[in-house]
């Protein structure tokens, strides 16, 4: 079957039909073939599979839950930092994970809420041009949406899980900006606060079309959310921020754990045939930066009938730090 696995040939090959499109790996299935997001398995992480964790790391997670403190998770790529948030949400039935991916342009306000002032002004202008100035102005709530952090701080009886992904990629001041919100568990939306003390406005929440009422422009949590903050260690955080977090450093899975991961994702039979490939991966990982996803890709290709020879492995197991081809 090895000679038949190449769907694309290049060159002057004539256009041709693909009789059977390759079945996607379990972690790359979408639409009807994917597991439901509302089961707390969002995106391709976790998806109902057991989460492998040491007893020591499990206890650190529980410390954060009992202390109602953010959990700062560090570790190399592929160690399961982001997946941990989905595993917590799934096991404790806390709903879909609220996801805030941080980048260099991220701000605290973006995490809390967004307000489309330009869109609202445009709507007001259109109404006036249509000679409808006597009518009511557009509802400000239609132009305001809570971010992932803002939604997590809504008053609920059980906490939501908030994943603040790759905080170390954000602005140097962002961790300090988060301190006040994390300590007080509340924030103000000035655009709504100016409307009056008893004014209730219904705004949309993150990850849903549902609306919630906000009175006097204040959002205050009833129970602190389960906050999982991930970092790849690209820079250090301020001591004031670190002392308010429970810190967890995830180690790379060893050969035995990798065997379990492969088996969980691809089944007992495939896992049993992957021992040699796993050993090769571990040996290469000792010399370069590799992620567990790369191993899963290689095992999946082999189980699909592709001849995973040395050349294929060299391409699949390229170091994450390698820039040149």
PDB file of N, CA, C and O in Angstrom, residues 240-286:
ATOM      1  N   UNK A 240       5.032  39.535  42.058  1.00  0.00           N
ATOM      2  CA  UNK A 240       3.697  39.796  42.604  1.00  0.00           C
ATOM      3  C   UNK A 240       2.652  38.928  41.927  1.00  0.00           C
ATOM      4  O   UNK A 240       1.678  38.495  42.558  1.00  0.00           O
ATOM      5  N   UNK A 241       2.840  38.669  40.638  1.00  0.00           N
ATOM      6  CA  UNK A 241       1.914  37.812  39.913  1.00  0.00           C
ATOM      7  C   UNK A 241       2.124  36.350  40.295  1.00  0.00           C
ATOM      8  O   UNK A 241       1.167  35.610  40.526  1.00  0.00           O
ATOM      9  N   UNK A 242       3.374  35.944  40.367  1.00  0.00           N
ATOM     10  CA  UNK A 242       3.690  34.546  40.675  1.00  0.00           C
ATOM     11  C   UNK A 242       3.178  34.132  42.053  1.00  0.00           C
ATOM     12  O   UNK A 242       2.695  33.007  42.232  1.00  0.00           O
ATOM     13  N   UNK A 243       3.281  35.023  43.033  1.00  0.00           N
ATOM     14  CA  UNK A 243       2.871  34.628  44.388  1.00  0.00           C
ATOM     15  C   UNK A 243       1.361  34.498  44.529  1.00  0.00           C
ATOM     16  O   UNK A 243       0.873  33.923  45.497  1.00  0.00           O
ATOM     17  N   UNK A 244       0.621  34.979  43.548  1.00  0.00           N
ATOM     18  CA  UNK A 244      -0.834  34.844  43.577  1.00  0.00           C
ATOM     19  C   UNK A 244      -1.321  33.663  42.749  1.00  0.00           C
ATOM     20  O   UNK A 244      -2.517  33.458  42.599  1.00  0.00           O
ATOM     21  N   UNK A 245      -0.384  32.906  42.190  1.00  0.00           N
ATOM     22  CA  UNK A 245      -0.739  31.733  41.401  1.00  0.00           C
ATOM     23  C   UNK A 245      -0.228  30.468  42.095  1.00  0.00           C
ATOM     24  O   UNK A 245       0.732  30.503  42.859  1.00  0.00           O
ATOM     25  N   UNK A 246      -0.894  29.366  41.809  1.00  0.00           N
ATOM     26  CA  UNK A 246      -0.359  28.048  42.154  1.00  0.00           C
ATOM     27  C   UNK A 246       0.360  27.549  40.910  1.00  0.00           C
ATOM     28  O   UNK A 246      -0.213  27.519  39.826  1.00  0.00           O
ATOM     29  N   UNK A 247       1.633  27.170  41.061  1.00  0.00           N
ATOM     30  CA  UNK A 247       2.474  26.902  39.896  1.00  0.00           C
ATOM     31  C   UNK A 247       2.671  25.403  39.675  1.00  0.00           C
ATOM     32  O   UNK A 247       2.936  24.647  40.607  1.00  0.00           O
ATOM     33  N   UNK A 248       2.525  25.011  38.414  1.00  0.00           N
ATOM     34  CA  UNK A 248       2.663  23.608  38.015  1.00  0.00           C
ATOM     35  C   UNK A 248       3.566  23.527  36.797  1.00  0.00           C
ATOM     36  O   UNK A 248       3.288  24.156  35.775  1.00  0.00           O
ATOM     37  N   UNK A 249       4.647  22.777  36.913  1.00  0.00           N
ATOM     38  CA  UNK A 249       5.564  22.577  35.789  1.00  0.00           C
ATOM     39  C   UNK A 249       5.398  21.150  35.282  1.00  0.00           C
ATOM     40  O   UNK A 249       5.775  20.193  35.958  1.00  0.00           O
ATOM     41  N   UNK A 250       4.827  21.010  34.095  1.00  0.00           N
ATOM     42  CA  UNK A 250       4.580  19.692  33.518  1.00  0.00           C
ATOM     43  C   UNK A 250       5.830  19.188  32.809  1.00  0.00           C
ATOM     44  O   UNK A 250       6.405  19.882  31.971  1.00  0.00           O
ATOM     45  N   UNK A 251       6.231  17.980  33.147  1.00  0.00           N
ATOM     46  CA  UNK A 251       7.391  17.367  32.514  1.00  0.00           C
ATOM     47  C   UNK A 251       6.956  16.643  31.237  1.00  0.00           C
ATOM     48  O   UNK A 251       5.794  16.278  31.054  1.00  0.00           O
ATOM     49  N   UNK A 252       7.917  16.412  30.354  1.00  0.00           N
ATOM     50  CA  UNK A 252       7.622  15.664  29.145  1.00  0.00           C
ATOM     51  C   UNK A 252       7.282  14.217  29.501  1.00  0.00           C
ATOM     52  O   UNK A 252       7.905  13.630  30.391  1.00  0.00           O
ATOM     53  N   UNK A 253       6.310  13.622  28.817  1.00  0.00           N
ATOM     54  CA  UNK A 253       5.955  12.225  29.115  1.00  0.00           C
ATOM     55  C   UNK A 253       7.103  11.277  28.792  1.00  0.00           C
ATOM     56  O   UNK A 253       7.777  11.438  27.764  1.00  0.00           O
ATOM     57  N   UNK A 254       7.324  10.298  29.663  1.00  0.00           N
ATOM     58  CA  UNK A 254       8.374   9.313  29.404  1.00  0.00           C
ATOM     59  C   UNK A 254       7.856   8.254  28.430  1.00  0.00           C
ATOM     60  O   UNK A 254       6.721   8.330  27.940  1.00  0.00           O
ATOM     61  N   UNK A 255       8.690   7.251  28.159  1.00  0.00           N
ATOM     62  CA  UNK A 255       8.335   6.254  27.152  1.00  0.00           C
ATOM     63  C   UNK A 255       7.066   5.494  27.522  1.00  0.00           C
ATOM     64  O   UNK A 255       6.219   5.215  26.673  1.00  0.00           O
ATOM     65  N   UNK A 256       6.914   5.172  28.811  1.00  0.00           N
ATOM     66  CA  UNK A 256       5.714   4.452  29.255  1.00  0.00           C
ATOM     67  C   UNK A 256       4.468   5.312  29.077  1.00  0.00           C
ATOM     68  O   UNK A 256       3.423   4.840  28.606  1.00  0.00           O
ATOM     69  N   UNK A 257       4.567   6.580  29.421  1.00  0.00           N
ATOM     70  CA  UNK A 257       3.420   7.477  29.266  1.00  0.00           C
ATOM     71  C   UNK A 257       3.085   7.702  27.805  1.00  0.00           C
ATOM     72  O   UNK A 257       1.905   7.805  27.433  1.00  0.00           O
ATOM     73  N   UNK A 258       4.106   7.806  26.965  1.00  0.00           N
ATOM     74  CA  UNK A 258       3.860   7.964  25.529  1.00  0.00           C
ATOM     75  C   UNK A 258       3.119   6.759  24.971  1.00  0.00           C
ATOM     76  O   UNK A 258       2.239   6.894  24.114  1.00  0.00           O
ATOM     77  N   UNK A 259       3.478   5.583  25.460  1.00  0.00           N
ATOM     78  CA  UNK A 259       2.781   4.367  25.034  1.00  0.00           C
ATOM     79  C   UNK A 259       1.305   4.455  25.395  1.00  0.00           C
ATOM     80  O   UNK A 259       0.422   4.100  24.597  1.00  0.00           O
ATOM     81  N   UNK A 260       1.007   4.957  26.586  1.00  0.00           N
ATOM     82  CA  UNK A 260      -0.383   5.113  27.015  1.00  0.00           C
ATOM     83  C   UNK A 260      -1.113   6.146  26.163  1.00  0.00           C
ATOM     84  O   UNK A 260      -2.280   5.955  25.793  1.00  0.00           O
ATOM     85  N   UNK A 261      -0.443   7.235  25.843  1.00  0.00           N
ATOM     86  CA  UNK A 261      -1.062   8.291  25.040  1.00  0.00           C
ATOM     87  C   UNK A 261      -1.411   7.773  23.646  1.00  0.00           C
ATOM     88  O   UNK A 261      -2.517   8.005  23.133  1.00  0.00           O
ATOM     89  N   UNK A 262      -0.479   7.080  23.021  1.00  0.00           N
ATOM     90  CA  UNK A 262      -0.728   6.528  21.685  1.00  0.00           C
ATOM     91  C   UNK A 262      -1.895   5.544  21.730  1.00  0.00           C
ATOM     92  O   UNK A 262      -2.775   5.560  20.858  1.00  0.00           O
ATOM     93  N   UNK A 263      -1.913   4.702  22.741  1.00  0.00           N
ATOM     94  CA  UNK A 263      -2.975   3.707  22.859  1.00  0.00           C
ATOM     95  C   UNK A 263      -4.332   4.371  23.060  1.00  0.00           C
ATOM     96  O   UNK A 263      -5.335   3.952  22.467  1.00  0.00           O
ATOM     97  N   UNK A 264      -4.369   5.416  23.885  1.00  0.00           N
ATOM     98  CA  UNK A 264      -5.633   6.118  24.134  1.00  0.00           C
ATOM     99  C   UNK A 264      -6.178   6.755  22.868  1.00  0.00           C
ATOM    100  O   UNK A 264      -7.380   6.735  22.609  1.00  0.00           O
ATOM    101  N   UNK A 265      -5.301   7.326  22.060  1.00  0.00           N
ATOM    102  CA  UNK A 265      -5.750   8.023  20.860  1.00  0.00           C
ATOM    103  C   UNK A 265      -6.044   7.089  19.692  1.00  0.00           C
ATOM    104  O   UNK A 265      -6.973   7.335  18.919  1.00  0.00           O
ATOM    105  N   UNK A 266      -5.253   6.016  19.553  1.00  0.00           N
ATOM    106  CA  UNK A 266      -5.327   5.216  18.336  1.00  0.00           C
ATOM    107  C   UNK A 266      -5.673   3.750  18.573  1.00  0.00           C
ATOM    108  O   UNK A 266      -5.789   2.986  17.622  1.00  0.00           O
ATOM    109  N   UNK A 267      -5.820   3.339  19.831  1.00  0.00           N
ATOM    110  CA  UNK A 267      -6.265   1.989  20.114  1.00  0.00           C
ATOM    111  C   UNK A 267      -5.137   1.043  20.512  1.00  0.00           C
ATOM    112  O   UNK A 267      -3.953   1.298  20.272  1.00  0.00           O
ATOM    113  N   UNK A 268      -5.533  -0.077  21.129  1.00  0.00           N
ATOM    114  CA  UNK A 268      -4.581  -1.053  21.664  1.00  0.00           C
ATOM    115  C   UNK A 268      -3.702  -1.649  20.569  1.00  0.00           C
ATOM    116  O   UNK A 268      -2.484  -1.785  20.729  1.00  0.00           O
ATOM    117  N   UNK A 269      -4.312  -2.029  19.452  1.00  0.00           N
ATOM    118  CA  UNK A 269      -3.558  -2.704  18.392  1.00  0.00           C
ATOM    119  C   UNK A 269      -2.492  -1.789  17.805  1.00  0.00           C
ATOM    120  O   UNK A 269      -1.331  -2.194  17.633  1.00  0.00           O
ATOM    121  N   UNK A 270      -2.877  -0.535  17.518  1.00  0.00           N
ATOM    122  CA  UNK A 270      -1.909   0.416  16.963  1.00  0.00           C
ATOM    123  C   UNK A 270      -0.826   0.726  17.987  1.00  0.00           C
ATOM    124  O   UNK A 270       0.364   0.802  17.664  1.00  0.00           O
ATOM    125  N   UNK A 271      -1.231   0.887  19.246  1.00  0.00           N
ATOM    126  CA  UNK A 271      -0.260   1.173  20.301  1.00  0.00           C
ATOM    127  C   UNK A 271       0.768   0.077  20.458  1.00  0.00           C
ATOM    128  O   UNK A 271       1.958   0.339  20.667  1.00  0.00           O
ATOM    129  N   UNK A 272       0.325  -1.162  20.348  1.00  0.00           N
ATOM    130  CA  UNK A 272       1.242  -2.297  20.499  1.00  0.00           C
ATOM    131  C   UNK A 272       2.280  -2.319  19.379  1.00  0.00           C
ATOM    132  O   UNK A 272       3.424  -2.737  19.594  1.00  0.00           O
ATOM    133  N   UNK A 273       1.884  -1.875  18.178  1.00  0.00           N
ATOM    134  CA  UNK A 273       2.809  -1.897  17.041  1.00  0.00           C
ATOM    135  C   UNK A 273       3.714  -0.670  16.999  1.00  0.00           C
ATOM    136  O   UNK A 273       4.581  -0.580  16.118  1.00  0.00           O
ATOM    137  N   UNK A 274       3.502   0.256  17.922  1.00  0.00           N
ATOM    138  CA  UNK A 274       4.230   1.534  17.860  1.00  0.00           C
ATOM    139  C   UNK A 274       5.411   1.605  18.816  1.00  0.00           C
ATOM    140  O   UNK A 274       6.043   2.659  18.936  1.00  0.00           O
ATOM    141  N   UNK A 275       5.730   0.512  19.502  1.00  0.00           N
ATOM    142  CA  UNK A 275       6.776   0.562  20.532  1.00  0.00           C
ATOM    143  C   UNK A 275       8.123   1.016  19.965  1.00  0.00           C
ATOM    144  O   UNK A 275       8.824   1.848  20.560  1.00  0.00           O
ATOM    145  N   UNK A 276       8.497   0.472  18.837  1.00  0.00           N
ATOM    146  CA  UNK A 276       9.781   0.836  18.238  1.00  0.00           C
ATOM    147  C   UNK A 276       9.806   2.302  17.827  1.00  0.00           C
ATOM    148  O   UNK A 276      10.794   3.010  18.021  1.00  0.00           O
ATOM    149  N   UNK A 277       8.690   2.763  17.261  1.00  0.00           N
ATOM    150  CA  UNK A 277       8.588   4.153  16.841  1.00  0.00           C
ATOM    151  C   UNK A 277       8.647   5.091  18.044  1.00  0.00           C
ATOM    152  O   UNK A 277       9.262   6.165  17.990  1.00  0.00           O
ATOM    153  N   UNK A 278       8.025   4.696  19.140  1.00  0.00           N
ATOM    154  CA  UNK A 278       8.056   5.510  20.354  1.00  0.00           C
ATOM    155  C   UNK A 278       9.478   5.608  20.895  1.00  0.00           C
ATOM    156  O   UNK A 278       9.935   6.686  21.306  1.00  0.00           O
ATOM    157  N   UNK A 279      10.202   4.483  20.899  1.00  0.00           N
ATOM    158  CA  UNK A 279      11.581   4.491  21.372  1.00  0.00           C
ATOM    159  C   UNK A 279      12.452   5.405  20.507  1.00  0.00           C
ATOM    160  O   UNK A 279      13.311   6.141  21.021  1.00  0.00           O
ATOM    161  N   UNK A 280      12.221   5.362  19.184  1.00  0.00           N
ATOM    162  CA  UNK A 280      12.961   6.242  18.273  1.00  0.00           C
ATOM    163  C   UNK A 280      12.659   7.696  18.583  1.00  0.00           C
ATOM    164  O   UNK A 280      13.553   8.552  18.611  1.00  0.00           O
ATOM    165  N   UNK A 281      11.384   8.009  18.833  1.00  0.00           N
ATOM    166  CA  UNK A 281      10.976   9.376  19.151  1.00  0.00           C
ATOM    167  C   UNK A 281      11.666   9.873  20.423  1.00  0.00           C
ATOM    168  O   UNK A 281      12.171  10.994  20.475  1.00  0.00           O
ATOM    169  N   UNK A 282      11.689   9.041  21.458  1.00  0.00           N
ATOM    170  CA  UNK A 282      12.304   9.436  22.730  1.00  0.00           C
ATOM    171  C   UNK A 282      13.792   9.709  22.531  1.00  0.00           C
ATOM    172  O   UNK A 282      14.347  10.678  23.075  1.00  0.00           O
ATOM    173  N   UNK A 283      14.473   8.870  21.747  1.00  0.00           N
ATOM    174  CA  UNK A 283      15.896   9.070  21.487  1.00  0.00           C
ATOM    175  C   UNK A 283      16.139  10.391  20.758  1.00  0.00           C
ATOM    176  O   UNK A 283      17.078  11.134  21.082  1.00  0.00           O
ATOM    177  N   UNK A 284      15.297  10.692  19.785  1.00  0.00           N
ATOM    178  CA  UNK A 284      15.443  11.958  19.055  1.00  0.00           C
ATOM    179  C   UNK A 284      15.110  13.147  19.961  1.00  0.00           C
ATOM    180  O   UNK A 284      15.739  14.205  19.852  1.00  0.00           O
ATOM    181  N   UNK A 285      14.121  12.973  20.836  1.00  0.00           N
ATOM    182  CA  UNK A 285      13.707  14.071  21.722  1.00  0.00           C
ATOM    183  C   UNK A 285      14.811  14.460  22.695  1.00  0.00           C
ATOM    184  O   UNK A 285      14.848  15.594  23.189  1.00  0.00           O
ATOM    185  N   UNK A 286      15.703  13.526  22.999  1.00  0.00           N
ATOM    186  CA  UNK A 286      16.831  13.837  23.875  1.00  0.00           C
ATOM    187  C   UNK A 286      17.828  14.782  23.220  1.00  0.00           C
ATOM    188  O   UNK A 286      18.657  15.385  23.907  1.00  0.00           O
TER     189      UNK A 286
END
